[in-house]
Structures are given as structure tokens and as C-alpha cells.
PDB file of C-alpha atoms in Angstrom:
ATOM      1  CA  MET A1436     144.064 161.825  42.494  1.00 84.00           C
ATOM      2  CA  THR A1437     143.977 160.655  46.094  1.00 90.00           C
ATOM      3  CA  ASN A1438     146.072 157.615  45.096  1.00 90.00           C
ATOM      4  CA  GLY A1439     148.618 156.577  42.523  1.00 90.00           C
ATOM      5  CA  ILE A1440     147.670 154.720  39.307  1.00 93.00           C
ATOM      6  CA  ASN A1441     149.587 151.612  40.346  1.00 95.00           C
ATOM      7  CA  GLU A1442     147.388 151.359  43.492  1.00 96.00           C
ATOM      8  CA  LEU A1443     144.492 150.333  41.286  1.00 97.00           C
ATOM      9  CA  LEU A1444     146.160 146.919  41.269  1.00 97.00           C
ATOM     10  CA  GLY A1445     145.459 146.358  44.857  1.00 97.00           C
ATOM     11  CA  ALA A1446     141.803 147.418  44.894  1.00 98.00           C
ATOM     12  CA  ASP A1447     139.193 144.861  45.534  1.00 98.00           C
ATOM     13  CA  VAL A1448     136.689 146.989  43.662  1.00 98.00           C
ATOM     14  CA  ILE A1449     137.012 149.676  41.061  1.00 98.00           C
ATOM     15  CA  PHE A1450     134.028 151.854  40.363  1.00 98.00           C
ATOM     16  CA  VAL A1451     134.433 153.541  36.986  1.00 96.00           C
ATOM     17  CA  MET A1452     131.922 156.436  36.419  1.00 95.00           C
ATOM     18  CA  GLY A1453     131.612 158.867  33.437  1.00 89.00           C
ATOM     19  CA  SER A1454     134.871 157.771  31.961  1.00 87.00           C
ATOM     20  CA  ASN A1455     135.652 155.763  28.782  1.00 86.00           C
ATOM     21  CA  THR A1456     138.886 154.876  30.422  1.00 85.00           C
ATOM     22  CA  THR A1457     140.352 152.415  27.903  1.00 84.00           C
ATOM     23  CA  GLU A1458     139.979 154.773  25.022  1.00 86.00           C
ATOM     24  CA  ASN A1459     140.786 158.014  26.647  1.00 86.00           C
ATOM     25  CA  HIS A1460     143.158 157.001  29.401  1.00 87.00           C
ATOM     26  CA  PRO A1461     144.923 153.799  28.012  1.00 91.00           C
ATOM     27  CA  VAL A1462     147.530 153.655  30.727  1.00 92.00           C
ATOM     28  CA  ILE A1463     144.904 153.624  33.427  1.00 93.00           C
ATOM     29  CA  GLY A1464     142.592 151.268  31.426  1.00 93.00           C
ATOM     30  CA  ALA A1465     145.502 148.864  31.076  1.00 94.00           C
ATOM     31  CA  LYS A1466     145.977 149.031  34.991  1.00 96.00           C
ATOM     32  CA  ILE A1467     142.285 148.405  35.497  1.00 96.00           C
ATOM     33  CA  ARG A1468     142.488 145.290  33.057  1.00 96.00           C
ATOM     34  CA  GLN A1469     145.378 144.090  34.977  1.00 97.00           C
ATOM     35  CA  ALA A1470     143.594 144.505  38.247  1.00 98.00           C
ATOM     36  CA  LEU A1471     140.604 142.484  36.814  1.00 98.00           C
ATOM     37  CA  ARG A1472     142.835 139.596  35.845  1.00 97.00           C
ATOM     38  CA  LYS A1473     144.011 139.610  39.521  1.00 97.00           C
ATOM     39  CA  GLY A1474     140.340 139.283  40.737  1.00 98.00           C
ATOM     40  CA  THR A1475     139.336 142.824  41.212  1.00 98.00           C
ATOM     41  CA  LYS A1476     135.576 143.392  40.883  1.00 98.00           C
ATOM     42  CA  LEU A1477     134.369 146.223  38.499  1.00 98.00           C
ATOM     43  CA  ILE A1478     131.354 148.407  38.582  1.00 98.00           C
ATOM     44  CA  VAL A1479     130.805 150.687  35.623  1.00 98.00           C
ATOM     45  CA  ALA A1480     128.341 153.512  35.478  1.00 97.00           C
ATOM     46  CA  ASP A1481     127.957 155.331  32.133  1.00 95.00           C
ATOM     47  CA  PRO A1482     125.197 156.297  29.727  1.00 95.00           C
ATOM     48  CA  ARG A1483     127.302 154.621  27.030  1.00 94.00           C
ATOM     49  CA  LYS A1484     128.236 151.067  26.728  1.00 95.00           C
ATOM     50  CA  ILE A1485     131.966 151.542  26.925  1.00 93.00           C
ATOM     51  CA  GLU A1486     134.538 148.879  26.361  1.00 93.00           C
ATOM     52  CA  LEU A1487     134.905 148.223  30.145  1.00 95.00           C
ATOM     53  CA  SER A1488     131.224 147.585  30.332  1.00 96.00           C
ATOM     54  CA  ASN A1489     131.961 144.133  28.876  1.00 96.00           C
ATOM     55  CA  ASP A1490     134.193 143.245  31.839  1.00 96.00           C
ATOM     56  CA  ALA A1491     132.047 144.820  34.503  1.00 98.00           C
ATOM     57  CA  ASP A1492     130.549 142.661  37.287  1.00 98.00           C
ATOM     58  CA  ILE A1493     127.776 145.414  37.335  1.00 98.00           C
ATOM     59  CA  PHE A1494     127.129 147.685  34.513  1.00 98.00           C
ATOM     60  CA  LEU A1495     124.741 150.651  35.356  1.00 98.00           C
ATOM     61  CA  GLN A1496     123.717 152.139  32.125  1.00 98.00           C
ATOM     62  CA  ILE A1497     122.315 155.451  33.586  1.00 97.00           C
ATOM     63  CA  LYS A1498     120.479 158.259  31.889  1.00 96.00           C
ATOM     64  CA  PRO A1499     122.667 161.228  31.224  1.00 93.00           C
ATOM     65  CA  GLY A1500     122.792 163.579  34.158  1.00 92.00           C
ATOM     66  CA  THR A1501     121.617 161.120  36.760  1.00 95.00           C
ATOM     67  CA  ASN A1502     124.910 160.543  38.541  1.00 95.00           C
ATOM     68  CA  ILE A1503     123.808 162.072  41.769  1.00 96.00           C
ATOM     69  CA  ALA A1504     120.611 159.949  41.901  1.00 97.00           C
ATOM     70  CA  LEU A1505     122.691 156.891  41.373  1.00 98.00           C
ATOM     71  CA  ILE A1506     125.286 157.800  44.141  1.00 98.00           C
ATOM     72  CA  TYR A1507     122.521 158.850  46.506  1.00 98.00           C
ATOM     73  CA  GLY A1508     120.598 155.620  45.819  1.00 98.00           C
ATOM     74  CA  MET A1509     123.738 153.714  46.736  1.00 98.00           C
ATOM     75  CA  MET A1510     124.366 155.630  49.883  1.00 98.00           C
ATOM     76  CA  ASN A1511     120.726 155.041  50.841  1.00 98.00           C
ATOM     77  CA  VAL A1512     121.271 151.340  50.614  1.00 98.00           C
ATOM     78  CA  ILE A1513     124.655 151.575  52.536  1.00 98.00           C
ATOM     79  CA  LEU A1514     122.930 153.483  55.329  1.00 98.00           C
ATOM     80  CA  THR A1515     119.777 151.393  55.364  1.00 98.00           C
ATOM     81  CA  GLU A1516     121.794 148.227  55.621  1.00 98.00           C
ATOM     82  CA  GLY A1517     124.382 149.522  58.088  1.00 98.00           C
ATOM     83  CA  LEU A1518     127.383 149.179  55.797  1.00 98.00           C
ATOM     84  CA  GLU A1519     128.781 152.603  56.423  1.00 98.00           C
ATOM     85  CA  ASN A1520     132.188 152.829  58.217  1.00 98.00           C
ATOM     86  CA  ARG A1521     131.131 154.453  61.466  1.00 97.00           C
ATOM     87  CA  GLU A1522     134.656 154.946  62.853  1.00 97.00           C
ATOM     88  CA  PHE A1523     135.866 156.784  59.720  1.00 98.00           C
ATOM     89  CA  ILE A1524     132.710 158.978  59.769  1.00 98.00           C
ATOM     90  CA  GLU A1525     133.101 159.942  63.529  1.00 97.00           C
ATOM     91  CA  LYS A1526     136.838 160.591  63.218  1.00 97.00           C
ATOM     92  CA  ARG A1527     137.232 162.227  59.710  1.00 96.00           C
ATOM     93  CA  THR A1528     133.805 163.767  58.548  1.00 97.00           C
ATOM     94  CA  GLU A1529     131.262 166.385  59.541  1.00 96.00           C
ATOM     95  CA  ASN A1530     127.715 167.095  58.851  1.00 96.00           C
ATOM     96  CA  PHE A1531     126.876 163.326  58.665  1.00 97.00           C
ATOM     97  CA  GLN A1532     123.191 163.909  59.699  1.00 97.00           C
ATOM     98  CA  GLU A1533     122.787 166.275  56.727  1.00 97.00           C
ATOM     99  CA  LEU A1534     124.031 163.699  54.371  1.00 97.00           C
ATOM    100  CA  LYS A1535     121.690 160.989  55.816  1.00 97.00           C
ATOM    101  CA  ASP A1536     118.798 163.443  55.435  1.00 97.00           C
ATOM    102  CA  ALA A1537     119.746 164.155  51.878  1.00 96.00           C
ATOM    103  CA  VAL A1538     119.890 160.520  50.716  1.00 98.00           C
ATOM    104  CA  ASN A1539     117.014 159.349  52.789  1.00 97.00           C
ATOM    105  CA  VAL A1540     114.397 159.852  49.858  1.00 97.00           C
ATOM    106  CA  PHE A1541     116.681 158.277  47.293  1.00 98.00           C
ATOM    107  CA  THR A1542     115.561 154.592  47.780  1.00 98.00           C
ATOM    108  CA  PRO A1543     116.822 152.193  45.342  1.00 98.00           C
ATOM    109  CA  GLU A1544     113.489 152.231  43.533  1.00 98.00           C
ATOM    110  CA  LYS A1545     113.387 156.080  43.366  1.00 98.00           C
ATOM    111  CA  ALA A1546     117.005 156.252  42.195  1.00 98.00           C
ATOM    112  CA  ALA A1547     116.503 153.503  39.739  1.00 98.00           C
ATOM    113  CA  GLU A1548     113.325 155.350  38.278  1.00 98.00           C
ATOM    114  CA  ILE A1549     115.455 158.510  37.842  1.00 98.00           C
ATOM    115  CA  CYS A1550     118.441 156.770  36.347  1.00 98.00           C
ATOM    116  CA  GLY A1551     116.508 154.350  34.071  1.00 98.00           C
ATOM    117  CA  ILE A1552     117.916 151.191  35.535  1.00 98.00           C
ATOM    118  CA  ASP A1553     117.061 148.132  37.760  1.00 98.00           C
ATOM    119  CA  PRO A1554     116.859 148.990  41.508  1.00 98.00           C
ATOM    120  CA  ASP A1555     118.464 145.505  42.268  1.00 98.00           C
ATOM    121  CA  ASP A1556     121.471 146.706  40.408  1.00 98.00           C
ATOM    122  CA  ILE A1557     121.964 149.622  42.546  1.00 98.00           C
ATOM    123  CA  ILE A1558     121.649 147.635  45.552  1.00 98.00           C
ATOM    124  CA  LYS A1559     124.236 145.109  44.269  1.00 98.00           C
ATOM    125  CA  ALA A1560     126.584 147.954  43.432  1.00 98.00           C
ATOM    126  CA  ALA A1561     126.159 149.651  46.834  1.00 98.00           C
ATOM    127  CA  ARG A1562     126.881 146.328  48.715  1.00 98.00           C
ATOM    128  CA  LEU A1563     129.873 145.466  46.432  1.00 98.00           C
ATOM    129  CA  TYR A1564     131.518 148.882  46.855  1.00 98.00           C
ATOM    130  CA  ALA A1565     130.646 149.201  50.577  1.00 98.00           C
ATOM    131  CA  LYS A1566     131.751 145.619  51.732  1.00 98.00           C
ATOM    132  CA  SER A1567     135.016 145.745  49.944  1.00 97.00           C
ATOM    133  CA  GLY A1568     138.105 146.302  51.902  1.00 97.00           C
ATOM    134  CA  LYS A1569     139.642 148.548  49.342  1.00 98.00           C
ATOM    135  CA  SER A1570     137.414 150.305  46.766  1.00 98.00           C
ATOM    136  CA  SER A1571     138.568 152.998  44.407  1.00 98.00           C
ATOM    137  CA  ILE A1572     136.469 155.288  42.264  1.00 97.00           C
ATOM    138  CA  VAL A1573     137.692 156.457  38.912  1.00 96.00           C
ATOM    139  CA  TYR A1574     135.849 159.134  37.020  1.00 91.00           C
ATOM    140  CA  CYS A1575     136.195 161.649  34.280  1.00 89.00           C
ATOM    141  CA  MET A1576     134.330 164.346  32.469  1.00 77.00           C
ATOM    142  CA  GLY A1577     131.094 162.365  32.404  1.00 78.00           C
ATOM    143  CA  VAL A1578     130.913 163.241  36.065  1.00 84.00           C
ATOM    144  CA  THR A1579     132.480 166.793  36.011  1.00 79.00           C
ATOM    145  CA  GLN A1580     131.107 168.433  32.913  1.00 79.00           C
ATOM    146  CA  HIS A1581     127.573 168.945  33.924  1.00 75.00           C
ATOM    147  CA  THR A1582     125.687 171.881  35.339  1.00 76.00           C
ATOM    148  CA  SER A1583     125.700 169.684  38.439  1.00 81.00           C
ATOM    149  CA  GLY A1584     129.475 168.865  38.150  1.00 78.00           C
ATOM    150  CA  THR A1585     130.392 170.341  41.492  1.00 85.00           C
ATOM    151  CA  ASP A1586     127.737 168.388  43.354  1.00 90.00           C
ATOM    152  CA  ASN A1587     128.648 165.336  41.372  1.00 87.00           C
ATOM    153  CA  VAL A1588     132.150 165.466  42.508  1.00 93.00           C
ATOM    154  CA  MET A1589     131.076 166.149  46.080  1.00 94.00           C
ATOM    155  CA  SER A1590     128.684 163.061  45.934  1.00 95.00           C
ATOM    156  CA  VAL A1591     131.462 160.829  44.704  1.00 96.00           C
ATOM    157  CA  ALA A1592     133.666 161.956  47.609  1.00 96.00           C
ATOM    158  CA  ASN A1593     130.838 161.581  50.054  1.00 98.00           C
ATOM    159  CA  LEU A1594     130.340 158.025  48.859  1.00 98.00           C
ATOM    160  CA  ALA A1595     134.008 157.174  49.437  1.00 98.00           C
ATOM    161  CA  MET A1596     134.049 158.852  52.896  1.00 98.00           C
ATOM    162  CA  LEU A1597     130.845 157.111  53.853  1.00 98.00           C
ATOM    163  CA  CYS A1598     132.593 153.699  53.435  1.00 98.00           C
ATOM    164  CA  GLY A1599     135.965 154.813  54.660  1.00 98.00           C
ATOM    165  CA  HIS A1600     137.536 154.209  51.178  1.00 98.00           C
ATOM    166  CA  VAL A1601     139.780 157.306  51.329  1.00 96.00           C
ATOM    167  CA  GLY A1602     143.177 157.789  52.802  1.00 95.00           C
ATOM    168  CA  ARG A1603     144.370 154.234  52.485  1.00 96.00           C
ATOM    169  CA  GLU A1604     146.387 152.413  49.740  1.00 96.00           C
ATOM    170  CA  SER A1605     144.222 151.234  46.844  1.00 97.00           C
ATOM    171  CA  THR A1606     141.231 153.252  47.829  1.00 97.00           C
ATOM    172  CA  GLY A1607     140.317 156.858  47.004  1.00 95.00           C
ATOM    173  CA  VAL A1608     138.778 159.131  44.577  1.00 95.00           C
ATOM    174  CA  ASN A1609     140.587 159.396  41.280  1.00 93.00           C
ATOM    175  CA  PRO A1610     139.445 161.940  38.798  1.00 92.00           C
ATOM    176  CA  LEU A1611     140.962 161.664  35.360  1.00 90.00           C
ATOM    177  CA  ARG A1612     141.955 164.524  32.953  1.00 79.00           C
TER     178      ARG A1612
END
């Protein structure tokens, strides 16, 4: 994890992906619920309707194996709307043009078609995640245990870096095991 569990309490947005957190990680699930009571917004992306889906501001019930399309669609929106953190990108990343080229074809409509969800929900999730001062991603084996698991993990990290949500309190990329 890039951040401590208690830092979830300070997040403005928590993005849970591929993780039935309340059932499989009850301590972290409890922290997420505590954060929600304090006003944190929640995005959930999972093929299943997990318990946290009921509390989500945005629930993205994606088809299994479409994590990358979802994340690329979100990054496409962020770049199209100029919501990326340019200072973070310039100072702390490399190969930015390659990322832009890769996500260029993943319009919200294209990503939604692949994922089986509404393109407007991808747009809403991208805006909520990117505009937040502190967004944190929590994911589990629903992201890592695929033939594309390595690429899934790299895409999650790229999303966080695109918005500068790494290296600060209550942000980060937090894989659960």
C-alpha cells in the first residue's frame, strides 16, 4: 500500500475496484464506511453488486475483465477535459505522450461499450476522481488475478499519477491481500 489504512478517513474520494472489501477485508471496509459518514464520496467498480455498491455515489457494474477499458476511458475523459495534474506529470512521470496515445481511442462511449455500462457514468467517475483534492484507490484480486493483471495494476497506478493522487496523505494506490 502506498498509504496507511487510517488515511482512508481523510480521502475526499475512495475508488474501490475488484474488491469485496466489507466481506474480505472488514477492517478496511469499516474504515471506508467511517469515511463515508464523514462525507467521503465512493466509486465502486466491480462485476458483482457488492455491499459497498449500495453506498456508492457511482457504481460501475462492469463486465468481468474490462478493468483496463474502464480506467482508460476515465483517463480519456480526464485528458480531454484538462483535469490532469500537469505539475505532477512533468516532475514525477515519464512517457506521458505514450499514455495519451494509448487512451486516445478509449472515448467514454467506446469504453462503456466494452464494459457494458453507461458512458455518462464513466464521465462522472472520472470527474469525481480527478477533481478531488485527495483520491485513494483500493483494489484486490478482482484487478490482479487476470491474464491482464499486471497491465490492470499499471493502469490503476497511471490513473493515480495522471491526477497527482500519489505521494500525499489520504491518496494513493492501495492493493489489498
